[in-house]
Structures are given as C-alpha cells and as structure tokens.
Amino acid sequence: MNKNYRYMYAISMAIIVVTTLAYCSKQIDQDRQMITKAFDTVDIISLFSLSSDDIKNNTVLYIEQAKNIINTIIAIADDQRTFANTARPIDELVSLSNLAIARRVYEALELLSPDDNIRATAHDASLQIAAFYVDYVTSNKALYQAFMAYETQAQENEYLSAQQRYFLNNTKDEFKRSGLSLPDETLVQLNELRKELAQLCAVFDRNIAQDASTIAVTRDHLDGLDDDFINTLTHTDNGLYILGVDYPTYHKVMENCSVESTRKALYIAFNNRAYPANDALLKKIIVKRDELAQLLGYIDYAHNDIDDQMAHTPERAQQFITDLGQRSLHKAEQEIATLTFELPQSVTLTNSGKIKPWDFAYLENSYKKSHFNIDEQKISEYFPMKKTIDELFDIYRQFFSIDFQEVSGNGLWHDDVSIVRVINPADGQLLGTVMIDLFPRPNKYSHAAHTTIIPATVMPDGTCIPDVSVLIANFSKPTASKPSLLQRNQVKTFFHELGHALHAVLGATEIASMSGTSTKTDFVELPSQMLEQWLTDKDILKKISSHYITGQALPDDVIDAVISLKNMTVGHSVTRQVYCASISLAYFGIGQSGEKDPFVIMKNLYEVIVPYMAFSEDDHFYTSFGHLTGYGAKYYGYLWSKVFALDIFSEIKKHGLLDPVIGQKYVKEILSKGGAQDPNELLYNFLGREQNTQAFFDDMGL
Ligand SMILES: [Zn+2]
C-alpha cells in the first residue's frame, strides 16, 4: 500500500533556487524552510519531535505562510506571469511548503505515535490543514484564474520542459475536475462535502488503527502453535491466553492452530475490527462521495475517482476485473478440490460442501506440510529479520546501483524505529532517508504501508532535494530465545513496501507533486509488486536465507518445492483481489448511487465471486478495509498494475535480477519519472513495445 497524499492537483513545485542544503548559501523563504531538513538525519528526526503545543502552534504559523504564498501568486500581473512565479509556487504549495510537509508529518504521527495526546492533536491538525486546502486551494477561483492566465497565454512565450507541460495539462484538468468552473453556491456545497469527507475518512482510519479486539482461550485451544509463540502471549489470572488481531498473531494462528473454535473466534474478531462504528461511517462516506461527484457532473463517485486514471472509467476497470475473476475462479476451484481431497482433523466442510473461511490458511499450510514437507513456521527460521533485510539491501545495492547506510533512529516516535540513508555511490550524494517501523504495538497503524514526507525533487538549478519516507509494517517481534523471524509472506511485504520507498527515493522529478509514488493509483503498485517477484528466483532465495542458528541457506529441495508451489493457490489469491476490487467499485459506483448497505453488497459479491467458500454472517470485513478511504473505487489498481509489473519483470529476468545495466534502464525509464509522464509512455519506453498481459497469465498459470 502506498499512502499517497495528492491533495488534489498534481500540483507540485520546487521553489526558489535552492542548492543542496549542504551548500545552501542562498536564503530559502521561511515558508519553505522545512525542505532544508531533508539532508540531515538529526534534522529529519526533529521534524517528528513535536509536543502537542508545537503541532498546534506550527499549524497556525504554516497556514499563515501558505496564505502568503497564495496571495503572492494571485497578486502578480497576468502579463508578468511565468512558470517560476505562478505554476511552480502552486506545485510547492501542495508538496514542499512547510504546511504540506507538516501535514504529512502529522498524518504519520497519527498512524504511529504511541502518545495518545500526540495522536489526537495530530489528527485535529491534519483535518485543519485538509480544510485549509479545500478553502484556499481546491476552491480558490482567484488562484484558478491566476493559473489559467498563465496556462493560456504566458506559457507560449516560455520554453517549458516535458514534465512542466505535463504538469500544466494535469493541473488544468484537475482544477476543472474539482469544480472551479461551477457557480459559487455549488462550490460552497462542494467545500462542505470535502471537509466532511476528510473528517469521516480520518475517523474511519483511526477506528481501524485503534481497534484492540482480543479473544481469550485456554492453553488447550492453542494446539498446533509453538511454545515460543505461546510464551509471548499475555494471560489472565485464571489462565486464559490473550490473542490480539495484529497481523503476526492473526496469521500465525490461522495457519497453525489446529483448534477450529480458536481459528473461528479470531477470524470473527479480525473481520469485525472497527465494527459497528465504521459501518455507519462508511454508509455516510458512500452517500457524501456520490453527492460530491454528482455536483461535479459525474453519475457517481467511481466515475469521478477513476476519470484521471489509466483505466479512465469504472466500466473499463470492472470489465478488466470481471475477466480476471472468470479466469481465476476456475483455477481456484481446482485448488480447493486439491486441498480438500483429504481433510486434516479439525477441518470439516459445510453441508453444501464449501470450505469455511477460517479454515483456508490452515488447510493450505497443512497440505504443504504433509505433501511437500514445507512448513512455513520452519522456513521462517531461515529469515531472521536483520540478516534478511541486509541481504535484501545488497540485492538493491547491485540492481539499482545504490548504497545503504544504517544510522540511529534515536529520538523518533518509538525505539523500534530505525533509519536507513540511501546514497548514490558514484558521488556520495544522499538520495533519500527511510524511517523503518516494523513491529506491532497498541494504537499503531495495523497494515503495511509506505508514505512520503518530503518528495524527492530536482530543483531548477539541477540540484536535488532527497526523499524522506516512512515504511510501516507489523512483523513478529523477537522472543527471549529467538530473533524476529520473518514468514515468507512478511519478506514479500518488506520487498513490496521497500519497492514503494525506492520509487520515492529514485523518483526525483522537476515537479515535486509528481515525484516518485505521486503517480496514478492504478500504476503506483507496479514497482512494489514487481520487486515481490524477486522472491520467486532460486538464487535470490538462496542469497537472502540464513538459518538463525546454523547460518545455512534454505536447502535446495525446500527452495525447489517453494518455487514449484508458487502458484498452488494463485487462483484463490487473485479471486480474493477481484472480490476486494469489486467491493470498492460497487460501493462507490457502477450503476447505483445513494444509500447502500455495505454488508449486503459485500455478501452478494462474495457469493458470486468466491462461491467455493462459505460466507460467515458475522463477517464485516469492509469495516476494516482501510483502502476504501485512501484508494476509493481504485482497489482494482493492484491487479491492473500487476499486469504491467509482470510484463516488466519478464524483460528484466532475461538480463538477470542483479544486472545493474537493466536496473539502470528501469530507474531511468520508470522510477525516475515518478508521476510526471503518462504511464503508458513509460511502459513503452522501457519495453520497447506495447505492454501486454501475456507475462501475467503465463506467470500465474491462469
Ligand atoms: Zn503497495
């Protein structure tokens, strides 16, 4: 997942003539001084070292500064407008200004700070800033007119780069899409809706992060789980063990616990996170988003949301998803037939012969253990976190021709957070700084994600502002006797999120608001999903595995089995993605607008798309489906961009997964362009041909 804050337009900006901070001799405007912090670790840490009062006071100050930027842009005489005094400051306002950076810092603190006060203040401040952008940018007609005055006339007299022209076109479209050509009273309504939606979505996200549901079971009910894991669990005075809904606990139990009642109880707790609070919120979000879209002239929110994407219309996205669903269902049904041919002891099918949803992971794991001697718990012993991550960095070091430097994260929001600096070894230049927060704790964002704090930007004088990013995951903590051991799916998650981080670090563009991951949502998951593919290669698995006691790599026979079983349940996992994508399209559009019942829609889709698995009436998955706020109707983007990811991967594989030459080509043609060029052109330039779906279907055996 990428938490990508494109306030609205693809407006990005660089500022002023700033040289690399190290040499920064020129005065940087007060209202953009936070970008100077991107160069030094101590400064980056200081961005997050805030009291509640700091957050409140800074917000007021930065809002005043942003108003000044806007007033300055508006005050310029139309015949004096240039890219540098009109377009670039608009780009900066939403990406590099103190206010823009503070907003991202607050959003990160709200997801990650262990301090209740900081989270609450950061939440309020983010909403205050969101409301400011609505009032002063998204609906500011004077700003829009200033931009259009430049866009329609002045730019003819100026040489503009391709990225600058792309930015102007996009910004013009986005201003229009945000309703600036509509009457004032409509704009007022739009503003109210936007603010209300920002608030509803923020609370929806917070409810998921703060859900602390648990179940309590006896020791007998933990059969199948190893002692090390059980010893990490807290227990009650009367001897009950507490299981939380954090990812490591959930997956561990679902895959290994041989007691059905435990799996069922935890499945229900997990799929009722933020229920019922988010059920009511989601109903409101759906209605308000449709209202917003209709004021803008769209039939529903999905049409509004997908208009500027690669897919362009929800119908096209739905068609793509439906086709994939048909291919994957056939495969999924074959997989289920194989898995259920011989049922392990604690698994039974329903009367109609369906598999129960809390049994799937256990069934899959049991099958791999009994038929292929693959035990994911044992395999995880070959992936101690520190060593695995070091090896992973080494892969990127070779492929991307970059270097990593680990430095202390002391002073950040939690002791678990570490910092990695990414360096260009050719000239020692800092490309970016990634703060890495990998262990679960109460009130922390529960999913995995990458988020940019300061976007990597090529300044007008050619110098670069390095990226500042945060990478979030929730992996198993070390125990008294073992280091943190990563399951293969966790290694994959790390590859994925680091893929986003490298997109951000290597994606410096002239347009700050189009840097790195600030690209189309249905393109943004390409670099992350592509890097997951490295884990399907024997040499790579050999390289990154190292038993935590013996130091030996994963044995050949295990690697061979793991690779041969790569597609063992691919039909089910694509089906699951098709189901999630269909939910997001159905909630926000496709045919009907107005009041909807998310539970009923979800259930109906489940029964059509996942007919081989029983539906649990206690399942309220949608209340913790966090993508519904950030990705809106665009969850299909995962599968959409995976098609391109596999096309590109198939080209790279011809050269070798550690080949720096193809690595450089990938950086040059894809990553370094961020969102500042049409994704179709990027794909064509890298592939030297039109993209196609062949590699995707071949790879998945669909
Ligand atoms: Zn992602």
Short mmCIF file of C-alpha atoms and ligand atoms in Angstrom, two decimals, residues 1-3 447-450 493 496-497 499-500 524-529 532 627 631 638, ligand 1:
data_model
loop_
_atom_site.label_atom_id
_atom_site.label_comp_id
_atom_site.label_asym_id
_atom_site.label_seq_id
_atom_site.Cartn_x
_atom_site.Cartn_y
_atom_site.Cartn_z
CA MET A 1 0.00 0.00 0.00
CA ASN A 2 1.10 3.48 -0.65
CA LYS A 3 -0.33 6.33 1.34
CA HIS A 447 -1.36 -2.68 7.94
CA ALA A 448 1.85 -2.30 5.93
CA ALA A 449 2.42 0.96 4.07
CA HIS A 450 4.91 3.44 2.71
CA THR A 493 5.66 -7.49 2.30
CA HIS A 496 6.79 -4.65 -1.57
CA GLU A 497 6.95 -1.66 0.75
CA GLY A 499 9.66 -1.08 -3.61
CA HIS A 500 7.44 1.92 -2.89
CA VAL A 524 1.58 3.08 -8.27
CA GLU A 525 1.64 -0.59 -7.22
CA LEU A 526 3.83 -1.57 -10.18
CA PRO A 527 7.30 -1.05 -8.66
CA SER A 528 6.30 -2.66 -5.38
CA GLN A 529 4.61 -5.70 -6.90
CA GLU A 532 7.97 -9.13 -4.95
CA HIS A 627 -8.14 1.04 1.27
CA TYR A 631 -7.88 4.16 -2.70
CA TYR A 638 -3.40 -3.67 -7.61
ZN ZN B 1 1.63 -1.16 -2.08
#
